[in-house]
Structure formats: structure tokens, C-alpha cells
mmCIF file of C-alpha atoms and ligand atoms in Angstrom:
data_model
loop_
_atom_site.group_PDB
_atom_site.id
_atom_site.type_symbol
_atom_site.label_atom_id
_atom_site.label_comp_id
_atom_site.label_asym_id
_atom_site.label_seq_id
_atom_site.Cartn_x
_atom_site.Cartn_y
_atom_site.Cartn_z
ATOM 1 C CA MET A 1 87.323 11.381 120.303
ATOM 2 C CA VAL A 2 90.680 10.550 121.812
ATOM 3 C CA TRP A 3 91.831 8.650 118.901
ATOM 4 C CA ASN A 4 90.979 11.188 116.532
ATOM 5 C CA ARG A 5 92.968 13.804 118.324
ATOM 6 C CA HIS A 6 96.085 11.376 118.315
ATOM 7 C CA LEU A 7 95.588 10.764 114.652
ATOM 8 C CA GLN A 8 95.337 14.547 113.875
ATOM 9 C CA ALA A 9 98.466 15.312 115.971
ATOM 10 C CA ALA A 10 100.305 12.350 114.033
ATOM 11 C CA LEU A 11 99.158 13.758 110.708
ATOM 12 C CA ARG A 12 100.123 17.342 111.511
ATOM 13 C CA PRO A 13 103.783 17.110 110.081
ATOM 14 C CA MET A 14 102.449 15.417 106.919
ATOM 15 C CA VAL A 15 99.797 18.023 106.450
ATOM 16 C CA CYS A 16 102.554 20.544 106.648
ATOM 17 C CA ALA A 17 104.704 18.787 104.156
ATOM 18 C CA PHE A 18 101.823 18.196 101.924
ATOM 19 C CA LEU A 19 100.928 21.897 101.967
ATOM 20 C CA LEU A 20 104.482 23.223 101.413
ATOM 21 C CA LEU A 21 104.930 20.627 98.352
ATOM 22 C CA GLY A 22 101.964 22.750 96.696
ATOM 23 C CA GLY A 23 99.523 19.864 97.039
ATOM 24 C CA ALA A 24 96.967 22.069 98.451
ATOM 25 C CA ALA A 25 93.333 22.115 97.012
ATOM 26 C CA PRO A 26 92.573 24.405 94.192
ATOM 27 C CA ALA A 27 90.906 27.812 95.029
ATOM 28 C CA GLN A 28 87.710 27.635 96.607
ATOM 29 C CA THR A 29 84.567 28.536 94.772
ATOM 30 C CA ALA A 30 82.559 31.302 96.124
ATOM 31 C CA ALA A 31 79.952 29.071 97.629
ATOM 32 C CA THR A 32 82.491 26.820 99.463
ATOM 33 C CA ALA A 33 84.420 29.694 100.554
ATOM 34 C CA ASP A 34 81.224 31.170 102.087
ATOM 35 C CA THR A 35 80.662 27.958 103.977
ATOM 36 C CA LEU A 36 84.142 28.126 105.340
ATOM 37 C CA TYR A 37 83.561 31.726 106.656
ATOM 38 C CA HIS A 38 80.488 30.488 108.412
ATOM 39 C CA ALA A 39 82.260 27.300 109.582
ATOM 40 C CA LEU A 40 84.840 29.472 111.218
ATOM 41 C CA GLY A 41 82.047 31.245 113.161
ATOM 42 C CA GLU A 42 82.107 34.378 111.048
ATOM 43 C CA VAL A 43 83.524 37.623 112.301
ATOM 44 C CA PRO A 44 83.129 36.818 116.105
ATOM 45 C CA GLY A 45 84.655 33.315 115.566
ATOM 46 C CA ILE A 46 87.428 34.470 113.392
ATOM 47 C CA THR A 47 88.274 37.377 115.872
ATOM 48 C CA ALA A 48 88.403 34.982 118.854
ATOM 49 C CA LEU A 49 90.462 32.457 116.807
ATOM 50 C CA MET A 50 93.118 34.853 115.651
ATOM 51 C CA ASN A 51 93.298 36.466 119.109
ATOM 52 C CA ASP A 52 94.111 33.248 120.538
ATOM 53 C CA PHE A 53 96.448 32.262 117.783
ATOM 54 C CA VAL A 54 98.466 35.426 118.092
ATOM 55 C CA GLU A 55 98.753 34.905 121.883
ATOM 56 C CA ARG A 56 100.056 31.359 121.290
ATOM 57 C CA LEU A 57 102.441 32.545 118.728
ATOM 58 C CA ARG A 58 103.888 35.043 120.990
ATOM 59 C CA VAL A 59 104.801 32.348 123.644
ATOM 60 C CA ASP A 60 105.732 29.634 121.212
ATOM 61 C CA PRO A 61 109.163 28.441 122.105
ATOM 62 C CA ARG A 62 110.150 27.920 118.502
ATOM 63 C CA ILE A 63 109.057 31.316 116.851
ATOM 64 C CA GLY A 64 107.715 33.426 119.626
ATOM 65 C CA LYS A 65 110.710 35.687 119.683
ATOM 66 C CA MET A 66 109.986 36.618 115.977
ATOM 67 C CA PHE A 67 106.999 38.642 117.272
ATOM 68 C CA ALA A 68 108.842 40.502 119.927
ATOM 69 C CA GLU A 69 108.720 43.671 118.053
ATOM 70 C CA THR A 70 105.216 43.297 116.692
ATOM 71 C CA LYS A 71 102.228 45.081 118.105
ATOM 72 C CA PRO A 72 99.896 42.077 118.841
ATOM 73 C CA ALA A 73 96.538 44.121 118.568
ATOM 74 C CA ASN A 74 97.316 45.235 115.018
ATOM 75 C CA LEU A 75 98.532 41.697 113.961
ATOM 76 C CA LYS A 76 95.342 40.283 115.354
ATOM 77 C CA GLU A 77 93.168 42.752 113.313
ATOM 78 C CA GLN A 78 95.143 42.084 110.139
ATOM 79 C CA LEU A 79 94.902 38.445 110.459
ATOM 80 C CA ARG A 80 91.028 38.658 111.135
ATOM 81 C CA ASP A 81 90.461 40.623 108.134
ATOM 82 C CA GLN A 82 92.758 38.429 105.997
ATOM 83 C CA VAL A 83 91.202 35.152 107.228
ATOM 84 C CA CYS A 84 87.618 36.565 106.873
ATOM 85 C CA GLN A 85 88.145 37.791 103.430
ATOM 86 C CA LEU A 86 89.964 34.519 102.300
ATOM 87 C CA SER A 87 87.262 32.403 103.649
ATOM 88 C CA GLY A 88 84.604 34.086 101.866
ATOM 89 C CA GLY A 89 83.487 36.582 104.571
ATOM 90 C CA PRO A 90 82.611 40.412 104.112
ATOM 91 C CA CYS A 91 85.912 41.763 105.443
ATOM 92 C CA ARG A 92 88.640 43.398 103.289
ATOM 93 C CA TYR A 93 92.268 42.919 104.059
ATOM 94 C CA GLU A 94 94.097 46.182 103.652
ATOM 95 C CA GLY A 95 97.496 45.253 105.094
ATOM 96 C CA ASP A 96 100.927 44.687 103.305
ATOM 97 C CA THR A 97 101.326 41.963 100.796
ATOM 98 C CA MET A 98 102.613 38.730 102.318
ATOM 99 C CA LYS A 99 105.908 39.333 100.546
ATOM 100 C CA ALA A 100 106.522 42.739 101.921
ATOM 101 C CA ALA A 101 105.210 41.978 105.452
ATOM 102 C CA HIS A 102 107.677 39.037 105.869
ATOM 103 C CA ALA A 103 110.673 40.225 103.583
ATOM 104 C CA GLU A 104 112.953 41.255 106.550
ATOM 105 C CA LEU A 105 112.148 38.331 108.878
ATOM 106 C CA GLY A 106 114.470 35.605 107.485
ATOM 107 C CA ILE A 107 111.685 33.050 107.683
ATOM 108 C CA ARG A 108 112.622 29.317 107.190
ATOM 109 C CA LYS A 109 110.446 26.358 106.240
ATOM 110 C CA ALA A 110 110.668 25.041 109.927
ATOM 111 C CA ASP A 111 109.323 28.591 111.102
ATOM 112 C CA PHE A 112 106.436 28.333 108.798
ATOM 113 C CA ASN A 113 105.618 24.676 109.871
ATOM 114 C CA ALA A 114 105.529 25.861 113.403
ATOM 115 C CA LEU A 115 103.166 28.584 112.657
ATOM 116 C CA VAL A 116 100.851 26.230 110.941
ATOM 117 C CA GLU A 117 101.037 23.734 113.932
ATOM 118 C CA VAL A 118 100.270 26.804 116.365
ATOM 119 C CA LEU A 119 97.230 27.558 114.157
ATOM 120 C CA GLN A 120 96.148 23.949 114.281
ATOM 121 C CA VAL A 121 96.370 23.794 117.967
ATOM 122 C CA ALA A 122 94.249 27.152 118.247
ATOM 123 C CA MET A 123 91.642 25.646 115.817
ATOM 124 C CA ASP A 124 91.551 22.487 117.815
ATOM 125 C CA ALA A 125 90.913 24.540 121.032
ATOM 126 C CA ARG A 126 87.852 26.049 119.266
ATOM 127 C CA GLN A 127 86.738 22.659 118.199
ATOM 128 C CA ILE A 128 86.702 23.683 114.552
ATOM 129 C CA PRO A 129 86.311 20.245 112.749
ATOM 130 C CA PHE A 130 89.334 18.781 111.052
ATOM 131 C CA ARG A 131 87.957 19.211 107.631
ATOM 132 C CA ASP A 132 87.427 22.895 108.058
ATOM 133 C CA GLN A 133 90.949 23.230 109.443
ATOM 134 C CA ASN A 134 92.274 21.658 106.435
ATOM 135 C CA ARG A 135 90.182 23.966 104.062
ATOM 136 C CA LEU A 136 91.696 27.081 105.926
ATOM 137 C CA LEU A 137 95.260 25.685 105.640
ATOM 138 C CA ALA A 138 94.843 24.933 102.000
ATOM 139 C CA LEU A 139 93.991 28.599 101.451
ATOM 140 C CA LEU A 140 97.053 29.824 103.322
ATOM 141 C CA ALA A 141 99.592 27.307 102.097
ATOM 142 C CA PRO A 142 100.270 28.799 98.631
ATOM 143 C CA MET A 143 101.571 32.013 100.687
ATOM 144 C CA HIS A 144 104.602 30.031 101.695
ATOM 145 C CA ARG A 145 106.207 31.136 98.488
ATOM 146 C CA ASP A 146 106.191 34.775 99.444
ATOM 147 C CA ILE A 147 106.893 34.177 103.228
ATOM 148 C CA ILE A 148 109.793 31.671 103.242
ATOM 149 C CA THR A 149 112.813 33.470 102.251
ATOM 150 C CA ARG A 150 115.644 31.205 103.417
HETATM 151 C C1 HEM B 1 100.487 31.389 105.967
HETATM 152 C C2 HEM B 1 101.287 31.935 106.777
HETATM 153 C C3 HEM B 1 101.161 33.441 107.321
HETATM 154 C C4 HEM B 1 100.250 34.341 107.257
HETATM 155 C C5 HEM B 1 98.850 34.134 106.477
HETATM 156 C C6 HEM B 1 100.662 35.541 107.799
HETATM 157 C C7 HEM B 1 99.906 36.615 107.769
HETATM 158 C C8 HEM B 1 100.528 37.956 108.337
HETATM 159 C C9 HEM B 1 99.770 39.115 108.225
HETATM 160 C C10 HEM B 1 98.350 39.444 107.608
HETATM 161 C C11 HEM B 1 100.613 40.204 108.820
HETATM 162 C C12 HEM B 1 100.297 41.618 108.983
HETATM 163 C C13 HEM B 1 100.848 42.368 107.838
HETATM 164 C C14 HEM B 1 100.544 43.940 108.085
HETATM 165 O O1 HEM B 1 100.417 44.220 109.155
HETATM 166 O O2 HEM B 1 100.382 44.769 107.172
HETATM 167 C C15 HEM B 1 101.964 39.347 109.174
HETATM 168 C C16 HEM B 1 102.845 40.108 109.829
HETATM 169 C C17 HEM B 1 103.839 39.343 110.392
HETATM 170 N N1 HEM B 1 104.118 38.023 110.302
HETATM 171 FE FE1 HEM B 1 103.086 36.653 109.308
HETATM 172 N N2 HEM B 1 102.042 35.417 108.227
HETATM 173 C C18 HEM B 1 102.283 34.089 108.055
HETATM 174 C C19 HEM B 1 103.567 33.404 108.310
HETATM 175 C C20 HEM B 1 104.307 33.925 109.117
HETATM 176 C C21 HEM B 1 105.436 33.101 109.813
HETATM 177 C C22 HEM B 1 105.780 31.770 109.401
HETATM 178 C C23 HEM B 1 106.257 33.985 110.608
HETATM 179 C C24 HEM B 1 107.264 33.765 111.441
HETATM 180 C C25 HEM B 1 107.362 32.609 112.042
HETATM 181 C C26 HEM B 1 105.435 35.461 110.553
HETATM 182 C C27 HEM B 1 105.925 36.380 111.171
HETATM 183 C C28 HEM B 1 105.161 37.633 111.121
HETATM 184 C C29 HEM B 1 105.574 38.944 111.767
HETATM 185 C C30 HEM B 1 106.752 38.865 112.784
HETATM 186 C C31 HEM B 1 104.835 39.908 111.457
HETATM 187 C C32 HEM B 1 104.951 41.388 111.793
HETATM 188 C C33 HEM B 1 105.792 42.038 110.985
HETATM 189 C C34 HEM B 1 105.716 43.590 111.504
HETATM 190 O O3 HEM B 1 105.653 43.820 112.803
HETATM 191 O O4 HEM B 1 105.922 44.408 110.752
HETATM 192 N N3 HEM B 1 104.443 35.134 109.607
HETATM 193 N N4 HEM B 1 101.742 38.156 108.939
#
């Protein structure tokens, strides 16, 4: 619905602020996390979402340059495993900790917000319901403490 889309766009900065302030929902139980994994389309859906997300990140005018030295194929795989595991799926993320992966990047709050917005656009494009979008964002939000370094 058109109005719904406008409302989502208008709420986006507020959602970011809410998440950054640590207002995210508490950790999911196993059952709801499993539901989120299904809601995201399981491995095929999450793979497609992360592939599109990384492509959008690379061309984003605000933060695209930060990915210039990064191998997109590897980042897509790591994100797929991470999101699959976090949402209750059968994958295992074996990449670096969020602290180690982002330590040298000098990421600001604005960069983090930009990445969240790009993820929301990618989720909109796959018509993932707003409620499920927010459930994924709530799982990712606490990571800001390890990712934002300035
Ligand atoms: C909740 C937010 C975020 C999550 C879940 C996340 C997740 C990840 C993951 C899983 C990796 C791969 C680590 C590995 O290969 O071992 C990674 C790498 C990377 N992330 Fe993030 N990230 C987040 C926020 C950000 C932000 C805000 C930026 C910059 C705007 C960013 C820039 C990068 C870059 C450039 C790399 C590649 C580093 C390299 O090539 O070694 N990330 N991230």
C-alpha cells in the first residue's frame, strides 16, 4: 500500500535512532527466531537478500567507498551465514567478530544508520513485511557497540 510505504520511509530515521539507543527487543526465543529464518525465505531468500544488499552498499553515495577494498563475494557469504544463524537458521557464521572486522574502518553513527537504511531498502525490494524487517534489525542493532568506533 502506498501510504504504508510512505510511513515506513518516514519512520526509518526513528527506527535507526531507537535501535541505536539500545531500545531493541530482547533476544528472540528459539521458536520466534526460527520463524524469522522462515520469514526471510530460508537460505535461498537470505542469500538473495544479502547479495542485493551488498550490491546496494557498494554503490551507496554515503558509504559505498568504504567497501572499495572488500571482496563482495566473500562479504555476501559472511553476511548470509551471519543472518541465517542469527535468525534461527542452520548456518554457522565463522567470520571475524564484529569488533575485529570493523576495527580499522572508523565507522560513525551516520555510517551505521546509512547501512541500516540500505538494508531496509533491500528488504522492501523483496517485500519482506515491515514486522519481520524490524525483527532482523533488532537482532543486528546491539552490534553497533562493536562497530561504531568514532
Ligand atoms: C549491524 C551492522 C553490520 C553488520 C551485521 C556487519 C557485518 C559484517 C560482516 C559479517 C562482515 C564480514 C567479516 C569477515 O569477513 O570476517 C563485515 C565486514 C565489513 N563491514 Fe560490516 N557489518 C555491519 C556494519 C557495517 C558498517 C556500518 C559498515 C560501513 C559503513 C561496514 C563495513 C564493512 C566492511 C568495509 C567490511 C569488510 C572488511 C574487510 O574487507 O576486511 N559494516 N561486516
